[in-house]
mmCIF file with all atom_site columns, C-alpha atoms in Angstrom:
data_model
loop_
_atom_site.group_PDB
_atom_site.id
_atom_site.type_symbol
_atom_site.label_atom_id
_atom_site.label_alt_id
_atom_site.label_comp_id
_atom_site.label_asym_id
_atom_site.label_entity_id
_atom_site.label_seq_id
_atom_site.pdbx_PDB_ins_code
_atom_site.Cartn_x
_atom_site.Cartn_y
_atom_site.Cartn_z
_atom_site.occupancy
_atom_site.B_iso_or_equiv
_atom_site.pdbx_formal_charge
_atom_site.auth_seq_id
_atom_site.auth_comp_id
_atom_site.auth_asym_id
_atom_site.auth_atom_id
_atom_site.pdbx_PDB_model_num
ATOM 1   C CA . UNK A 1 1   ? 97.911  -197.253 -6.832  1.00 50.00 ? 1   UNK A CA 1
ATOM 2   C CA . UNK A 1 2   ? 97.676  -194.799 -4.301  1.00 54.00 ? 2   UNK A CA 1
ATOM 3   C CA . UNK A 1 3   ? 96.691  -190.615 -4.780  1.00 57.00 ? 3   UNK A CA 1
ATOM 4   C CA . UNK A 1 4   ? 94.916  -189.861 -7.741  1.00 62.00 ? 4   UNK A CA 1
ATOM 5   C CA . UNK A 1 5   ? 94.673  -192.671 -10.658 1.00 63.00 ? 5   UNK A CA 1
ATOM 6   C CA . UNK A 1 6   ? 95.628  -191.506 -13.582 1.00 79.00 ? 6   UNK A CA 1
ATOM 7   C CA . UNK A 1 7   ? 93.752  -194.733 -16.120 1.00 85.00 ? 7   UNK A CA 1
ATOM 8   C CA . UNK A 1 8   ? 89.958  -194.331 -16.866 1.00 88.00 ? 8   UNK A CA 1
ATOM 9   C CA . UNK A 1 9   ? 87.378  -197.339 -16.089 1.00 91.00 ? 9   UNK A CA 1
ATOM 10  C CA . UNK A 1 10  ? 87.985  -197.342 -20.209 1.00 92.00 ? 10  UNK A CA 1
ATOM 11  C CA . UNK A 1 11  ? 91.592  -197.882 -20.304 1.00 93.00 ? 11  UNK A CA 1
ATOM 12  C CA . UNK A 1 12  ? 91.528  -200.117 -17.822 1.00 94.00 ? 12  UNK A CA 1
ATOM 13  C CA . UNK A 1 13  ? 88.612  -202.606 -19.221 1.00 95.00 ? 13  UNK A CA 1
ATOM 14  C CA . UNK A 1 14  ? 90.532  -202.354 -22.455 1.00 94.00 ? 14  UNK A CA 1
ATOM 15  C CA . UNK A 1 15  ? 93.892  -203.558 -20.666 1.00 95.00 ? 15  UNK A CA 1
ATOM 16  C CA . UNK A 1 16  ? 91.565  -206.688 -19.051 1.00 96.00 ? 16  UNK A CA 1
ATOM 17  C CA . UNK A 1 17  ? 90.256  -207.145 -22.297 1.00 95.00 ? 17  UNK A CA 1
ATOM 18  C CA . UNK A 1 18  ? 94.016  -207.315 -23.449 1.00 95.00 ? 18  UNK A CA 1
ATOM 19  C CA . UNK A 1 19  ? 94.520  -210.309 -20.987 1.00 96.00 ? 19  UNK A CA 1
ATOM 20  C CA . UNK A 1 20  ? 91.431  -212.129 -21.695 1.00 96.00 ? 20  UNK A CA 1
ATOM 21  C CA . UNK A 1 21  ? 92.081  -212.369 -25.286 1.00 94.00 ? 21  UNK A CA 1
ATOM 22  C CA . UNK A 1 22  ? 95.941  -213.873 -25.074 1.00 93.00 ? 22  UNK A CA 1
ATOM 23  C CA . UNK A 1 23  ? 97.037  -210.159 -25.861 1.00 94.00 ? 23  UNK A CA 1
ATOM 24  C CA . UNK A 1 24  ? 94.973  -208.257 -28.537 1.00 94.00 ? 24  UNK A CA 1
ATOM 25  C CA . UNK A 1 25  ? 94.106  -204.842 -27.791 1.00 94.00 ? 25  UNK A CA 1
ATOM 26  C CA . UNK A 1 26  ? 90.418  -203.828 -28.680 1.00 91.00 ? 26  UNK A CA 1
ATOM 27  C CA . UNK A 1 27  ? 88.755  -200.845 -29.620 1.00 88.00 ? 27  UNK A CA 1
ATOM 28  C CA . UNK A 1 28  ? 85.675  -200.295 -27.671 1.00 85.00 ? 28  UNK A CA 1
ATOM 29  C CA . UNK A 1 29  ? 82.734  -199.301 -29.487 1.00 79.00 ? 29  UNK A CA 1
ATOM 30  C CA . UNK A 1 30  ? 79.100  -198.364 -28.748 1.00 79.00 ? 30  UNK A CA 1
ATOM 31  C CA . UNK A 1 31  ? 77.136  -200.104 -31.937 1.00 78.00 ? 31  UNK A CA 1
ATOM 32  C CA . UNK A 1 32  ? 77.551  -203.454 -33.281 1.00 80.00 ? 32  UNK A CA 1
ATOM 33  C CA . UNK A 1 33  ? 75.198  -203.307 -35.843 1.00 81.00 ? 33  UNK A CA 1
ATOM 34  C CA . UNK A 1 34  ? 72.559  -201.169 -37.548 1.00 81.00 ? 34  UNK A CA 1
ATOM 35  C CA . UNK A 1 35  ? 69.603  -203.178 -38.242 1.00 79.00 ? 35  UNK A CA 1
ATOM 36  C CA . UNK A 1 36  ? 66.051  -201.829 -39.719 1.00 78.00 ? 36  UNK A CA 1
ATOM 37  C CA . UNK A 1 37  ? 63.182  -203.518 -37.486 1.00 73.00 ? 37  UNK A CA 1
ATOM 38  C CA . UNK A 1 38  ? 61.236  -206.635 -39.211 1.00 68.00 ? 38  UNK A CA 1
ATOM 39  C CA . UNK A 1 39  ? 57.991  -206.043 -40.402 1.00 65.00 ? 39  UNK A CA 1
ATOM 40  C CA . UNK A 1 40  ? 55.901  -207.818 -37.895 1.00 60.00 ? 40  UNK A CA 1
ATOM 41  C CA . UNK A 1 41  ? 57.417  -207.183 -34.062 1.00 52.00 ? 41  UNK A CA 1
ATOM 42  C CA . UNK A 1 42  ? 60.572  -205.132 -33.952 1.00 53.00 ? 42  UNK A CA 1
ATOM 43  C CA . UNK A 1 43  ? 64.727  -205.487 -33.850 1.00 51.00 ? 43  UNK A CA 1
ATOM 44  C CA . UNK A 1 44  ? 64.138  -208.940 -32.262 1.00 56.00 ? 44  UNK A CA 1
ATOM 45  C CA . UNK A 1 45  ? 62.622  -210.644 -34.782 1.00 64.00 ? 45  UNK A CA 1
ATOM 46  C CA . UNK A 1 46  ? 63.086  -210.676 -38.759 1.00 67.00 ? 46  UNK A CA 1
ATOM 47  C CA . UNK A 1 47  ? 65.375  -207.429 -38.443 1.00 73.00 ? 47  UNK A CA 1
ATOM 48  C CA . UNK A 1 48  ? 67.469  -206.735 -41.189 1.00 79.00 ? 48  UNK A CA 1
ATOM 49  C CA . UNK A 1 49  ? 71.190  -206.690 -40.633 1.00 79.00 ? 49  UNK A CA 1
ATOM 50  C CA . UNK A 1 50  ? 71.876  -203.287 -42.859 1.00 83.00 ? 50  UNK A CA 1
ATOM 51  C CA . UNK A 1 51  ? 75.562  -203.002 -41.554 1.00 83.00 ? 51  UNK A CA 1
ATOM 52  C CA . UNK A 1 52  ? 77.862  -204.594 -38.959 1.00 83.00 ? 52  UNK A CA 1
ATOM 53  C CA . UNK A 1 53  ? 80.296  -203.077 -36.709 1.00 80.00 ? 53  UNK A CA 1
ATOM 54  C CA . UNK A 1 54  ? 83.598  -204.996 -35.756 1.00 79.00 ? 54  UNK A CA 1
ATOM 55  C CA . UNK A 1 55  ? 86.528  -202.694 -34.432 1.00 79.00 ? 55  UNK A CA 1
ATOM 56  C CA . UNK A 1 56  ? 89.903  -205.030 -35.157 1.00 81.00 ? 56  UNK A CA 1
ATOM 57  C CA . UNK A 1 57  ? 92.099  -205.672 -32.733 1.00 85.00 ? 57  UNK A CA 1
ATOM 58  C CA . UNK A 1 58  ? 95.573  -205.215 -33.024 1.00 89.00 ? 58  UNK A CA 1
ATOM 59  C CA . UNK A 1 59  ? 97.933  -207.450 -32.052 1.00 88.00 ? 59  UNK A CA 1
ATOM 60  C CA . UNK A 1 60  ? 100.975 -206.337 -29.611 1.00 89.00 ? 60  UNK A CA 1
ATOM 61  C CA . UNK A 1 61  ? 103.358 -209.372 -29.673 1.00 86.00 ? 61  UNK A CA 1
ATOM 62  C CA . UNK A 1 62  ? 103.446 -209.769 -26.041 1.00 91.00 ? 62  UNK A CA 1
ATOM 63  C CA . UNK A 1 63  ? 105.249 -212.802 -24.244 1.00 93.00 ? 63  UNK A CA 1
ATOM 64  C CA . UNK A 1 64  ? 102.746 -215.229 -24.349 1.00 93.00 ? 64  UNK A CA 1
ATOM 65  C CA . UNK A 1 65  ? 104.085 -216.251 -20.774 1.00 96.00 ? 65  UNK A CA 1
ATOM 66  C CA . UNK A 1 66  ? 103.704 -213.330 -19.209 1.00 95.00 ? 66  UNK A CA 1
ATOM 67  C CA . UNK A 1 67  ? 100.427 -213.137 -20.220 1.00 95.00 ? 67  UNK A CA 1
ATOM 68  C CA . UNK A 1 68  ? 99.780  -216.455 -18.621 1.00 96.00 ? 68  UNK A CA 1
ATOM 69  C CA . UNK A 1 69  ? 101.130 -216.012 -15.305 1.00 97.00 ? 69  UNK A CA 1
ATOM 70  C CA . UNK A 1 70  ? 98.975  -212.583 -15.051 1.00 97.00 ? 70  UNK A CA 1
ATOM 71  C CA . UNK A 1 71  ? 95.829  -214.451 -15.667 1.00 97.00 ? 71  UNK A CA 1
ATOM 72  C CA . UNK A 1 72  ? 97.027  -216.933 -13.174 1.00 97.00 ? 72  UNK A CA 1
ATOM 73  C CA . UNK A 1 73  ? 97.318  -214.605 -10.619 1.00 97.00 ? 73  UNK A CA 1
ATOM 74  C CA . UNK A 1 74  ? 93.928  -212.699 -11.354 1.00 97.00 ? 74  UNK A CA 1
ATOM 75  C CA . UNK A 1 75  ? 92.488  -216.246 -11.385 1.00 98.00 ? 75  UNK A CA 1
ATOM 76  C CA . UNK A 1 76  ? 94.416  -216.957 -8.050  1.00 97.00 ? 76  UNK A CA 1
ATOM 77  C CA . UNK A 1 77  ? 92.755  -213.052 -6.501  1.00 97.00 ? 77  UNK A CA 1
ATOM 78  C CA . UNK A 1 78  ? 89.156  -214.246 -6.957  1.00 97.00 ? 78  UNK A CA 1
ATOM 79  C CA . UNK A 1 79  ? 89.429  -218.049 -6.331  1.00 97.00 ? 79  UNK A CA 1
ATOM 80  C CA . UNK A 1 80  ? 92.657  -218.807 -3.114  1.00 95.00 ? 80  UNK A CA 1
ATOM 81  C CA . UNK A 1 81  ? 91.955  -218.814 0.071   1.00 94.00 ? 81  UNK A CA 1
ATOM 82  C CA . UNK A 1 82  ? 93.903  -215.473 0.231   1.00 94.00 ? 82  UNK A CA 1
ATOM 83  C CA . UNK A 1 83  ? 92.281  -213.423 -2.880  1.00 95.00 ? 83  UNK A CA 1
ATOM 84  C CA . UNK A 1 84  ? 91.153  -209.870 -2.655  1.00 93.00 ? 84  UNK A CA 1
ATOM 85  C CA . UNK A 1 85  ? 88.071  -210.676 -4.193  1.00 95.00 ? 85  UNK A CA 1
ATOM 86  C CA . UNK A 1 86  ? 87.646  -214.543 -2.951  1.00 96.00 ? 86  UNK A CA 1
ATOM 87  C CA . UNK A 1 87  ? 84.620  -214.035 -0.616  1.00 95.00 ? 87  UNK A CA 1
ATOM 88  C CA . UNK A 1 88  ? 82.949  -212.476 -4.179  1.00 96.00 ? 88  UNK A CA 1
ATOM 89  C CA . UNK A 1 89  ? 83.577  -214.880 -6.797  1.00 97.00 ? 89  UNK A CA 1
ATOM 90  C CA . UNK A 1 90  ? 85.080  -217.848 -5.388  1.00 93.00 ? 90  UNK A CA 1
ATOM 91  C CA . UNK A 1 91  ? 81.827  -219.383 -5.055  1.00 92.00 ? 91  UNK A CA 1
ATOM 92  C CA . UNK A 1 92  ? 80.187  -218.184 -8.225  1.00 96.00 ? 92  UNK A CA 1
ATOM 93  C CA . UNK A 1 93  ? 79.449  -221.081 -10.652 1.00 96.00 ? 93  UNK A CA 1
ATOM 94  C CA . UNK A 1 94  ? 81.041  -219.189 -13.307 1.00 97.00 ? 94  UNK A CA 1
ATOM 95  C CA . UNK A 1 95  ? 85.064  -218.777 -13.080 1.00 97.00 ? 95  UNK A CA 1
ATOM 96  C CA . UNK A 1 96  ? 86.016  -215.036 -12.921 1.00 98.00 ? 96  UNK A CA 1
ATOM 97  C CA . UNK A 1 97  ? 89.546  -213.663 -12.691 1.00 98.00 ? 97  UNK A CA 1
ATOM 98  C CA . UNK A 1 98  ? 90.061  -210.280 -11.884 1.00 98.00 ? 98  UNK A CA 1
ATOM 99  C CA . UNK A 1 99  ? 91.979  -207.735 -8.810  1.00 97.00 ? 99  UNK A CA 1
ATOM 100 C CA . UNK A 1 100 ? 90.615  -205.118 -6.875  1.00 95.00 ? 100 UNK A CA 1
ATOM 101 C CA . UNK A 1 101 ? 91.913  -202.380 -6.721  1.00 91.00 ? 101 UNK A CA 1
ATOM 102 C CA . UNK A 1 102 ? 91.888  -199.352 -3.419  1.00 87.00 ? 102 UNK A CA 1
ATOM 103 C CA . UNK A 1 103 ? 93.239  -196.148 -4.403  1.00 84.00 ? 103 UNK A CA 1
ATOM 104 C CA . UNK A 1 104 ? 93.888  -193.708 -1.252  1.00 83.00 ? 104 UNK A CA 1
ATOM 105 C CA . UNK A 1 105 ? 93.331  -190.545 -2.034  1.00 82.00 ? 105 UNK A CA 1
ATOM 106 C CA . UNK A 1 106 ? 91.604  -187.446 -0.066  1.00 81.00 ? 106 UNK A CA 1
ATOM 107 C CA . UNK A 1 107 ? 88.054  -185.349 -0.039  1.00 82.00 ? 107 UNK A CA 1
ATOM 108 C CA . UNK A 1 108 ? 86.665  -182.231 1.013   1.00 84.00 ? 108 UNK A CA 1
ATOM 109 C CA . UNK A 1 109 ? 83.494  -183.589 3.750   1.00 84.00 ? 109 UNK A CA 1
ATOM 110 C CA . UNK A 1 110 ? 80.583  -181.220 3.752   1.00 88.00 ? 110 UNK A CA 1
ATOM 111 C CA . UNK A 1 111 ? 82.201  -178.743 6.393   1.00 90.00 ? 111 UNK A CA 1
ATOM 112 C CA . UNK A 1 112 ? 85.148  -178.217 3.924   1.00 89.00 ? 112 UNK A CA 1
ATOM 113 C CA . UNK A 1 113 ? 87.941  -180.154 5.508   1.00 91.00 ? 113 UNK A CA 1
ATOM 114 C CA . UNK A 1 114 ? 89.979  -182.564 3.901   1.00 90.00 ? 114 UNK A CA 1
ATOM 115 C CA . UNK A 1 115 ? 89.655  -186.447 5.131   1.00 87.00 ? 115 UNK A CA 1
ATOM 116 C CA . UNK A 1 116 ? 91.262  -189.875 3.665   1.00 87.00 ? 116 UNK A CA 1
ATOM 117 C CA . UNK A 1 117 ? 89.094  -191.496 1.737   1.00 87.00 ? 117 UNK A CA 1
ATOM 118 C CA . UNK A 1 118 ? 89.324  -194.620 -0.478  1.00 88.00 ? 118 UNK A CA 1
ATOM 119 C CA . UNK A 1 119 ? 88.430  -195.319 -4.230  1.00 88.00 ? 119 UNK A CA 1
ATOM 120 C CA . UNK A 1 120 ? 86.803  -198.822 -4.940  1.00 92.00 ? 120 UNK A CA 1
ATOM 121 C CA . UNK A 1 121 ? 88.407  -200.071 -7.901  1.00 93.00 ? 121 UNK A CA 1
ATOM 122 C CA . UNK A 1 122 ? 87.668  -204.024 -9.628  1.00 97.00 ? 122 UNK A CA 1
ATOM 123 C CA . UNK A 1 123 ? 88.501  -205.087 -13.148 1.00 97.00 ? 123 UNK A CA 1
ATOM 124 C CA . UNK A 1 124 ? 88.090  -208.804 -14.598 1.00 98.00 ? 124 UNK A CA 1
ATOM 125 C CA . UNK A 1 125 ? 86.701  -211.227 -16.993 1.00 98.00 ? 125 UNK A CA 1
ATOM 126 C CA . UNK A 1 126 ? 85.063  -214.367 -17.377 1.00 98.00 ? 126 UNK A CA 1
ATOM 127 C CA . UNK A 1 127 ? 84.447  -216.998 -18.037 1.00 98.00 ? 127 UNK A CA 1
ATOM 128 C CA . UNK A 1 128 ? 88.060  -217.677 -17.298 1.00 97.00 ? 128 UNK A CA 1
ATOM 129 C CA . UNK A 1 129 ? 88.510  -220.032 -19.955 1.00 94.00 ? 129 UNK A CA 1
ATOM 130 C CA . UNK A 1 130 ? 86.729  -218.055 -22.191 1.00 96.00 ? 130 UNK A CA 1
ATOM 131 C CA . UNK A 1 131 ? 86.332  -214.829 -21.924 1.00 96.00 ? 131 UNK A CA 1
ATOM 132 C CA . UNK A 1 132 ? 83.168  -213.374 -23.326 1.00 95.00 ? 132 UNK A CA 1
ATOM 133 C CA . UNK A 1 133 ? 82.736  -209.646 -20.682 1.00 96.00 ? 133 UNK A CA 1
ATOM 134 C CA . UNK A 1 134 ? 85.205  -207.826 -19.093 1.00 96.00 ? 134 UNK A CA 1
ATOM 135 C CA . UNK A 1 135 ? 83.926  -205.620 -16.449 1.00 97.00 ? 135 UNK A CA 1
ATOM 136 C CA . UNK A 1 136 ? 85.760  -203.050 -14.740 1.00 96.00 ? 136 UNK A CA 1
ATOM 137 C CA . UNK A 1 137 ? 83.776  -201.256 -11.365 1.00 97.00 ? 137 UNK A CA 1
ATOM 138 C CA . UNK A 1 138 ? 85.177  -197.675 -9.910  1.00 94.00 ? 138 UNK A CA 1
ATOM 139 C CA . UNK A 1 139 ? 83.206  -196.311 -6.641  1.00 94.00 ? 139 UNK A CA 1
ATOM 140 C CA . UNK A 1 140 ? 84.417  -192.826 -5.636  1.00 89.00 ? 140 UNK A CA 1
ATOM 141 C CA . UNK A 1 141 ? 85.059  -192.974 -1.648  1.00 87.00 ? 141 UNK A CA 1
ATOM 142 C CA . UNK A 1 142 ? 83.523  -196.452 -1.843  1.00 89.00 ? 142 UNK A CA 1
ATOM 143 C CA . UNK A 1 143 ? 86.139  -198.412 0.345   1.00 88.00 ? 143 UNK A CA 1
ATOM 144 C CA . UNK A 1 144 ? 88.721  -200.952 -0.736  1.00 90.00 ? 144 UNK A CA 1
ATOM 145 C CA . UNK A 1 145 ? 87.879  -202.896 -4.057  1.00 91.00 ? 145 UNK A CA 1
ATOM 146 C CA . UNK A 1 146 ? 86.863  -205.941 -2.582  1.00 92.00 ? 146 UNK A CA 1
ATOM 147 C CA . UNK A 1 147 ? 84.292  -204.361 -0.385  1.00 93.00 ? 147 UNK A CA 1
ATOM 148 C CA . UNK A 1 148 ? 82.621  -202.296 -2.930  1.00 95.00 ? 148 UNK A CA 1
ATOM 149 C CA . UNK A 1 149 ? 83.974  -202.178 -6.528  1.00 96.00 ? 149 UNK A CA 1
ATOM 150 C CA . UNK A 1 150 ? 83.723  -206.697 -6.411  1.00 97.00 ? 150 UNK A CA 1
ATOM 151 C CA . UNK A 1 151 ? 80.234  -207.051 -5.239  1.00 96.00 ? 151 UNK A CA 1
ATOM 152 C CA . UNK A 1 152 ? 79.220  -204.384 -7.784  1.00 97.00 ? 152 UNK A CA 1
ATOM 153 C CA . UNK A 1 153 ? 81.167  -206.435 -10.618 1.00 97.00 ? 153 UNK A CA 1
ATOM 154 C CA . UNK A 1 154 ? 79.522  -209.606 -9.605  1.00 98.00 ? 154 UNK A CA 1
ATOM 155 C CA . UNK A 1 155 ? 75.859  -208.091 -10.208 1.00 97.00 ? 155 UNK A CA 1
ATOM 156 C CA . UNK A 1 156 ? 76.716  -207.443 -13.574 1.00 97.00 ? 156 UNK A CA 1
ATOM 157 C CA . UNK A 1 157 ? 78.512  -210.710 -14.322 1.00 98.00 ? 157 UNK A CA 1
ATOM 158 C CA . UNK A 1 158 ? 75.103  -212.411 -12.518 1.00 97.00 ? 158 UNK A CA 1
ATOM 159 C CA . UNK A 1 159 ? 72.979  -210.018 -15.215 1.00 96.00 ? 159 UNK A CA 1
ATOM 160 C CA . UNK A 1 160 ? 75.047  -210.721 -18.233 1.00 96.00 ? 160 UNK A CA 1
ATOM 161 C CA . UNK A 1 161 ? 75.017  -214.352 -18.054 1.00 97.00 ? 161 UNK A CA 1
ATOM 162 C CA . UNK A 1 162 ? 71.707  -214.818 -15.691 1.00 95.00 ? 162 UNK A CA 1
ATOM 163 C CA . UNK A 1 163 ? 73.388  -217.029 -13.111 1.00 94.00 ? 163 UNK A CA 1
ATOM 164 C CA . UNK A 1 164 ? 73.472  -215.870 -9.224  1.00 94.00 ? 164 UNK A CA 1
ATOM 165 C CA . UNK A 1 165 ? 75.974  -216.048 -6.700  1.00 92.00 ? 165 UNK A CA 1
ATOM 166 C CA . UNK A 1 166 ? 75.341  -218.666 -4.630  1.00 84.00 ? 166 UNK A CA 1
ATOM 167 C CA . UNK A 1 167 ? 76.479  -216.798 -1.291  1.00 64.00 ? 167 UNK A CA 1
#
């Protein structure tokens, strides 16, 4: 994990997504459905469902063990006493699994000399039992993943599913 990382935010969320789902791999995409807006108050109400969107996901015939014990271990990272990512979501009412992540890399600082720097990195799902968002944070130069990328994941998982963190 360390220089330059060579997996996007994308790839990587895709991978999670692999784990949460007991090994599919997904195809992300931007539209679920195209609706045409109901005649009295919009999209939310009495829209139209003109066509829906549902990338399959393809299989891989992984071991279903190894799958397991990975999810055990990203469930072990943001709930034991010794998880990166503990302090974040071991208190949130909602189970999360996921791993931070600090690449070390280098920048150029405004006088043009090059410093270590770190990138923030977290990817994970939840619910743990059943999966429904996978979110994966990157902060350029943000610090290590559990003091950046983590609280950033957490205020999405608190958005998506409108439950704070009780820290």
């Amino acid at each position: 994990g360390q220089k330059d990382m060579l997996a996007s935010p994308l790839q990587m969320a895709r991978f999670y997504a692999l784990l949460a789902n007991g090994g599919k791999l997904v195809t992300p995409h931007l539209v679920s459905a195209i609706e045409q807006p109901g005649p009295q108050n919009g999209p939310q109400q009495g829209a139209l469902v003109l066509r829906r969107y549902q990338a399959p996901a393809r299989a891989l015939n992984l071991e279903p063990g190894a799958i397991t014990a990975i999810r055990a271990g990203l469930y072990e990272a943001t709930h034991s006493s010794l998880g990166t990512s503990s302090s974040t979501f071991g208190s949130y009412p909602i189970q999360i699994a996921g791993k931070t992540g600090t690449a070390e890399t280098h920048a150029l600082d405004a006088g043009g000399y090059v410093h270590p720097t770190n990138t923030s990195w977290w990817c994970g799902f939840g619910p743990f039992g059943a999966p429904r968002l996978v979110v994966c944070a990157v902060i350029e130069n943000g610090g290590h993943g559990g003091e950046a990328a983590a609280p950033s994941a957490l205020k999405v998982f608190e958005q998506f599913f409108g439950q704070k963190a009780t820290n």
